[in-house]
Amino acid sequence: MKTLNIIKIGGNVIDDESKLNDFIQSLASLNEPFILVHGGGKLATNLAEKLNIPQQLIEGRRITDAETLKITTMVYAGYINKNIVAKLQKHHINSVGLSGADGNLIPATKRIHQEIDYGFVGDISIENVNSNFLDLLLQSGLTPVICAITHDKQGQLLNTNADTIASVLASALATSFQVKLTYCFEKKGVLNNSDDENSVIKNLDWDTFQKLKEEGIINKGMVPKIKNAFDALVNGVEEVGITSAENITNFIKSNHYEGTRIN
Ligand SMILES: Nc1ncnc2c1ncn2[C@@H]1O[C@H](COP(=O)(O)OP(=O)(O)OP(=O)(O)O)[C@@H](O)[C@H]1O
């Protein structure tokens, strides 16, 4: 089976043009096929503030009312997606930017919650991913760049967590590729001490994750990210890791390179 990398890039890197340029340059030297999934929450929040549209986040999840859906779609599927595609083109990586509605790539179901009205938030499943479409693009030598906007097949766009999209896509493709899933963000990996960049946990198993979560050492957005990472492993993804954007290529190429491997 051929190797395929699914790489997720986080918001703190996307917000910083210089960090983003370095990340894309590093990706360009990977020499392995990849699919890039991106977040971008901070830019969406900034634009919403400028437009006086109040934002509400519950446990790191954005409540997506009709106005917020417009903002997230403009920011994720518009500016961020095309900015990344343009930067990849500069490095001769012919990429194509997609939402989950394009090519019916990621159909979703609007989340119904007993107590919280999340608004236009979409839950997704491995079975519904249009992996044939991704396969066609990859076979044509194109690199898909995917944002966190999905659709319900009834004409409604939905907002879906980008870490979950990366995990679900990786799992859906694991039957036809040897998939390596790598989450990239601004730190060197999952840290044992948030103040010490040199405290990267090299290997993280489920029991250690539970312990560190209970102790509060792993918190905020890192909790759902790691849960998504374990889900991918359970669903047949070969290798799952979390590392810094600047070290992406070295991490993928060497098992000994700095970062956290999920196992
Ligand atoms: N033990 C830990 N080690 C490293 N980071 C941690 C840890 N615990 C919590 N974090 C936090 O998790 C954050 C990463 O999660 P987050 O969901 O914000 O990632 P992201 O991929 O950058 O976001 P997005 O998908 O919204 O663009 C880090 O910025 C850090 O503050």
Coordinates of C-alpha atoms and ligand atoms in Angstrom, one line a residue:
M1 CA 0.0 0.0 0.0
K2 CA 1.1 3.5 -0.8
T3 CA 1.9 5.9 2.0
L4 CA -0.3 9.0 2.5
N5 CA 0.2 11.8 5.0
I6 CA -2.8 13.7 6.5
I7 CA -1.4 16.8 8.1
K8 CA -3.5 19.2 10.2
I9 CA -2.2 22.7 10.8
G10 CA -3.4 24.8 13.7
G11 CA -4.6 28.3 14.1
N12 CA -1.6 29.9 15.9
V13 CA 0.6 29.1 12.9
I14 CA -2.0 30.1 10.3
D15 CA -2.3 33.5 12.0
D16 CA 1.4 34.2 11.6
E17 CA 2.5 34.8 8.0
S18 CA 6.1 34.1 8.7
K19 CA 5.4 30.9 10.6
L20 CA 3.0 29.8 7.9
N21 CA 5.6 30.5 5.2
D22 CA 8.2 28.4 7.1
F23 CA 5.7 25.6 7.5
I24 CA 4.8 25.5 3.8
Q25 CA 8.4 25.6 2.8
S26 CA 9.1 22.6 5.1
L27 CA 6.1 20.7 3.6
A28 CA 7.5 21.3 0.1
S29 CA 10.6 19.3 1.0
L30 CA 8.5 16.3 2.3
N31 CA 8.5 14.4 -1.0
E32 CA 5.6 12.2 0.0
P33 CA 2.0 12.7 -1.0
F34 CA -0.1 14.6 1.6
I35 CA -3.5 16.1 2.3
L36 CA -3.5 19.3 4.4
V37 CA -6.4 20.1 6.8
H38 CA -6.5 23.5 8.4
G39 CA -8.2 25.3 11.3
G40 CA -8.2 29.1 11.7
G41 CA -10.4 30.0 14.7
K42 CA -8.5 33.0 15.8
L43 CA -8.8 34.8 12.4
A44 CA -12.6 34.1 12.5
T45 CA -12.9 35.6 16.0
N46 CA -10.9 38.7 14.9
L47 CA -13.2 39.3 11.9
A48 CA -16.3 38.7 14.0
E49 CA -15.1 41.3 16.5
K50 CA -14.6 43.9 13.7
L51 CA -18.1 43.2 12.5
N52 CA -19.5 43.4 16.0
I53 CA -20.8 39.8 15.9
P54 CA -20.5 38.4 19.4
Q55 CA -18.8 35.0 19.6
Q56 CA -19.5 32.3 22.2
L57 CA -17.2 29.3 22.8
I58 CA -18.2 26.5 25.1
E59 CA -15.3 24.2 26.1
G60 CA -13.3 25.5 23.1
R61 CA -16.2 24.8 20.7
R62 CA -17.7 27.7 18.7
I63 CA -21.4 28.2 18.9
T64 CA -22.2 28.8 15.3
D65 CA -25.3 30.9 14.7
A66 CA -26.3 32.0 11.2
E67 CA -24.0 35.1 11.2
T68 CA -21.1 33.2 12.7
L69 CA -21.5 30.5 10.0
K70 CA -21.1 33.2 7.3
I71 CA -17.9 34.5 9.1
T72 CA -16.4 31.0 9.5
T73 CA -17.1 30.1 5.9
M74 CA -15.6 33.4 4.6
V75 CA -12.5 33.0 6.7
Y76 CA -11.9 29.2 6.5
A77 CA -13.2 28.3 3.0
G78 CA -12.2 31.7 1.7
Y79 CA -9.1 33.6 2.8
I80 CA -7.2 30.9 4.8
N81 CA -7.8 28.1 2.3
K82 CA -6.8 30.2 -0.7
N83 CA -3.8 31.8 1.1
I84 CA -2.5 28.3 1.9
V85 CA -3.1 27.1 -1.7
A86 CA -1.2 30.1 -3.1
K87 CA 1.7 29.5 -0.8
L88 CA 1.9 25.8 -1.9
Q89 CA 1.8 26.9 -5.6
K90 CA 4.8 29.1 -4.9
H91 CA 6.7 25.8 -4.1
H92 CA 5.3 24.1 -7.2
I93 CA 2.9 21.9 -5.2
N94 CA -0.3 21.9 -7.3
S95 CA -2.9 22.1 -4.7
V96 CA -6.7 22.5 -4.7
G97 CA -8.7 24.1 -1.9
L98 CA -11.9 22.4 -0.8
S99 CA -14.7 22.5 1.7
G100 CA -16.6 19.4 2.7
A101 CA -19.4 20.5 0.3
D102 CA -17.1 20.4 -2.8
G103 CA -17.3 17.1 -4.5
N104 CA -19.6 16.0 -1.6
L105 CA -16.3 15.4 0.2
I106 CA -17.7 15.4 3.8
P107 CA -21.4 15.2 4.4
A108 CA -22.4 16.0 8.0
T109 CA -25.3 15.9 10.4
K110 CA -26.3 19.0 12.3
R111 CA -25.5 18.4 15.9
I112 CA -28.6 18.1 18.2
H113 CA -27.7 18.5 21.9
Q114 CA -30.1 18.2 24.8
E115 CA -28.8 21.3 26.7
I116 CA -26.6 23.3 24.4
D117 CA -27.7 24.7 21.0
Y118 CA -24.4 24.6 19.1
G119 CA -26.2 26.1 16.0
F120 CA -24.8 25.1 12.6
V121 CA -22.3 22.6 13.8
G122 CA -21.8 19.4 11.9
D123 CA -20.9 15.9 13.2
I124 CA -19.2 13.6 10.7
S125 CA -18.5 9.9 10.2
I126 CA -15.9 7.8 8.5
E127 CA -18.5 6.0 6.3
N128 CA -19.7 9.2 4.7
V129 CA -16.4 10.6 3.6
N130 CA -16.1 10.6 -0.3
S131 CA -12.6 9.0 -0.3
N132 CA -13.0 8.2 -4.0
F133 CA -12.9 11.9 -4.8
L134 CA -9.7 12.4 -2.8
D135 CA -8.2 9.3 -4.5
L136 CA -9.0 10.9 -7.9
L137 CA -7.3 14.2 -6.9
L138 CA -4.3 12.4 -5.5
Q139 CA -4.0 10.2 -8.6
S140 CA -4.1 13.4 -10.8
G141 CA -1.1 14.7 -8.8
L142 CA -3.1 17.3 -6.9
T143 CA -2.7 18.1 -3.2
P144 CA -6.1 18.6 -1.4
V145 CA -6.2 21.5 1.1
I146 CA -9.3 21.0 3.2
C147 CA -11.1 23.5 5.5
A148 CA -13.4 22.8 8.4
I149 CA -16.7 23.6 6.6
T150 CA -19.0 20.7 5.8
H151 CA -22.6 20.4 4.5
D152 CA -25.8 18.4 5.3
K153 CA -26.7 17.5 1.6
Q154 CA -29.9 19.6 2.1
G155 CA -28.2 22.9 1.1
Q156 CA -27.0 23.8 4.6
L157 CA -23.3 24.5 5.3
L158 CA -22.0 23.4 8.8
N159 CA -19.0 24.1 10.9
T160 CA -17.0 21.1 12.0
N161 CA -13.9 20.8 14.2
A162 CA -10.7 20.6 12.0
D163 CA -9.0 18.1 14.3
T164 CA -12.0 15.8 13.9
I165 CA -11.9 16.2 10.1
A166 CA -8.3 15.2 10.0
S167 CA -8.9 12.1 12.1
V168 CA -12.0 11.1 10.2
L169 CA -10.3 11.6 6.8
A170 CA -7.3 9.7 7.9
S171 CA -9.5 6.8 9.1
A172 CA -11.5 6.8 5.9
L173 CA -8.4 6.5 3.8
A174 CA -6.7 3.9 6.0
T175 CA -8.3 1.1 4.0
S176 CA -6.5 2.1 0.8
F177 CA -3.3 3.8 2.0
Q178 CA -0.8 3.5 4.8
V179 CA -1.9 6.7 6.5
K180 CA 0.3 8.8 8.8
L181 CA -1.6 11.5 10.6
T182 CA 0.3 14.4 12.1
Y183 CA -1.2 17.3 14.0
C184 CA 1.0 20.4 13.8
F185 CA 0.8 23.5 16.1
E186 CA 3.0 26.1 17.6
K187 CA 4.6 24.0 20.3
K188 CA 7.1 21.1 20.0
G189 CA 4.6 18.5 21.0
V190 CA 2.5 17.5 24.0
L191 CA 4.3 19.0 27.0
N192 CA 4.6 17.6 30.5
N193 CA 5.0 21.2 31.8
S194 CA 3.3 24.0 29.8
D195 CA 6.1 26.4 30.8
D196 CA 8.9 24.2 29.6
E197 CA 9.2 23.7 25.8
N198 CA 11.8 21.0 26.5
S199 CA 9.3 18.8 28.4
V200 CA 7.9 17.1 25.2
I201 CA 6.3 13.7 25.9
K202 CA 7.9 11.4 23.4
N203 CA 5.3 8.6 23.5
L204 CA 1.8 9.0 24.9
D205 CA -0.4 6.1 25.7
W206 CA -4.1 6.2 26.7
D207 CA -3.5 5.7 30.4
T208 CA -0.9 8.4 30.6
F209 CA -3.2 10.7 28.7
Q210 CA -6.0 10.1 31.2
K211 CA -3.6 10.7 34.1
L212 CA -2.2 14.0 32.7
K213 CA -5.7 15.2 31.8
E214 CA -6.9 14.6 35.4
E215 CA -3.8 16.4 36.7
G216 CA -4.7 19.3 34.4
I217 CA -1.3 19.1 32.5
I218 CA -3.2 18.3 29.3
N219 CA -6.1 20.8 29.0
K220 CA -8.1 23.0 26.6
G221 CA -7.9 22.2 22.9
M222 CA -5.3 19.6 23.5
V223 CA -7.8 17.2 25.1
P224 CA -10.1 16.8 22.0
K225 CA -7.0 16.8 19.7
I226 CA -5.5 13.8 21.6
K227 CA -8.9 12.1 21.6
N228 CA -9.1 12.5 17.9
A229 CA -5.6 11.2 17.6
F230 CA -6.5 8.0 19.5
D231 CA -9.7 7.5 17.5
A232 CA -7.5 7.5 14.3
L233 CA -5.2 4.8 15.7
V234 CA -8.2 2.7 16.7
N235 CA -9.6 3.1 13.2
G236 CA -6.5 1.7 11.4
V237 CA -4.3 4.8 10.9
E238 CA -0.7 3.5 10.9
E239 CA 1.1 6.4 12.7
V240 CA -0.3 9.3 14.7
G241 CA 1.8 12.2 16.0
I242 CA 1.7 15.8 17.3
T243 CA 4.6 18.1 16.6
S244 CA 5.6 21.7 15.8
A245 CA 4.8 23.2 12.4
E246 CA 8.4 24.0 11.8
N247 CA 9.6 20.4 12.4
I248 CA 6.9 18.7 10.3
T249 CA 9.1 17.2 7.7
N250 CA 11.8 16.0 10.1
F251 CA 9.2 14.5 12.4
I252 CA 7.5 12.5 9.5
K253 CA 10.8 11.3 8.2
S254 CA 12.5 10.3 11.4
N255 CA 11.0 8.3 14.3
H256 CA 13.5 9.9 16.6
Y257 CA 12.7 13.5 15.8
E258 CA 11.2 15.7 18.5
G259 CA 7.4 15.5 19.0
T260 CA 4.8 13.3 20.5
R261 CA 3.9 9.9 19.1
I262 CA 0.5 8.5 20.1
N263 CA 0.5 4.8 20.9
Ligands
LIG1 N1 0.1 19.5 27.7 C1 0.0 20.4 26.7 N2 1.0 20.5 25.8 C2 0.9 21.3 24.8 N3 -0.1 22.2 24.6 C3 -1.2 22.1 25.4 C4 -1.1 21.2 26.5 N4 -2.3 21.4 27.2 C5 -3.0 22.3 26.6 N5 -2.3 22.8 25.5 C6 -2.9 23.8 24.6 O1 -3.4 23.2 23.5 C7 -3.4 24.1 22.4 C8 -3.5 23.4 21.1 O2 -4.9 23.1 20.9 P1 -5.8 23.9 19.9 O3 -7.1 23.2 19.8 O4 -5.8 25.3 20.3 O5 -4.9 23.6 18.6 P2 -4.8 24.3 17.2 O6 -4.6 23.1 16.4 O7 -3.8 25.3 17.2 O8 -6.3 24.9 17.0 P3 -7.3 25.1 15.7 O9 -7.6 23.8 15.2 O10 -8.5 25.8 16.4 O11 -6.7 26.0 14.7 C9 -2.0 24.8 22.6 O12 -2.0 26.1 22.0 C10 -1.8 24.8 24.1 O13 -2.1 26.0 24.7

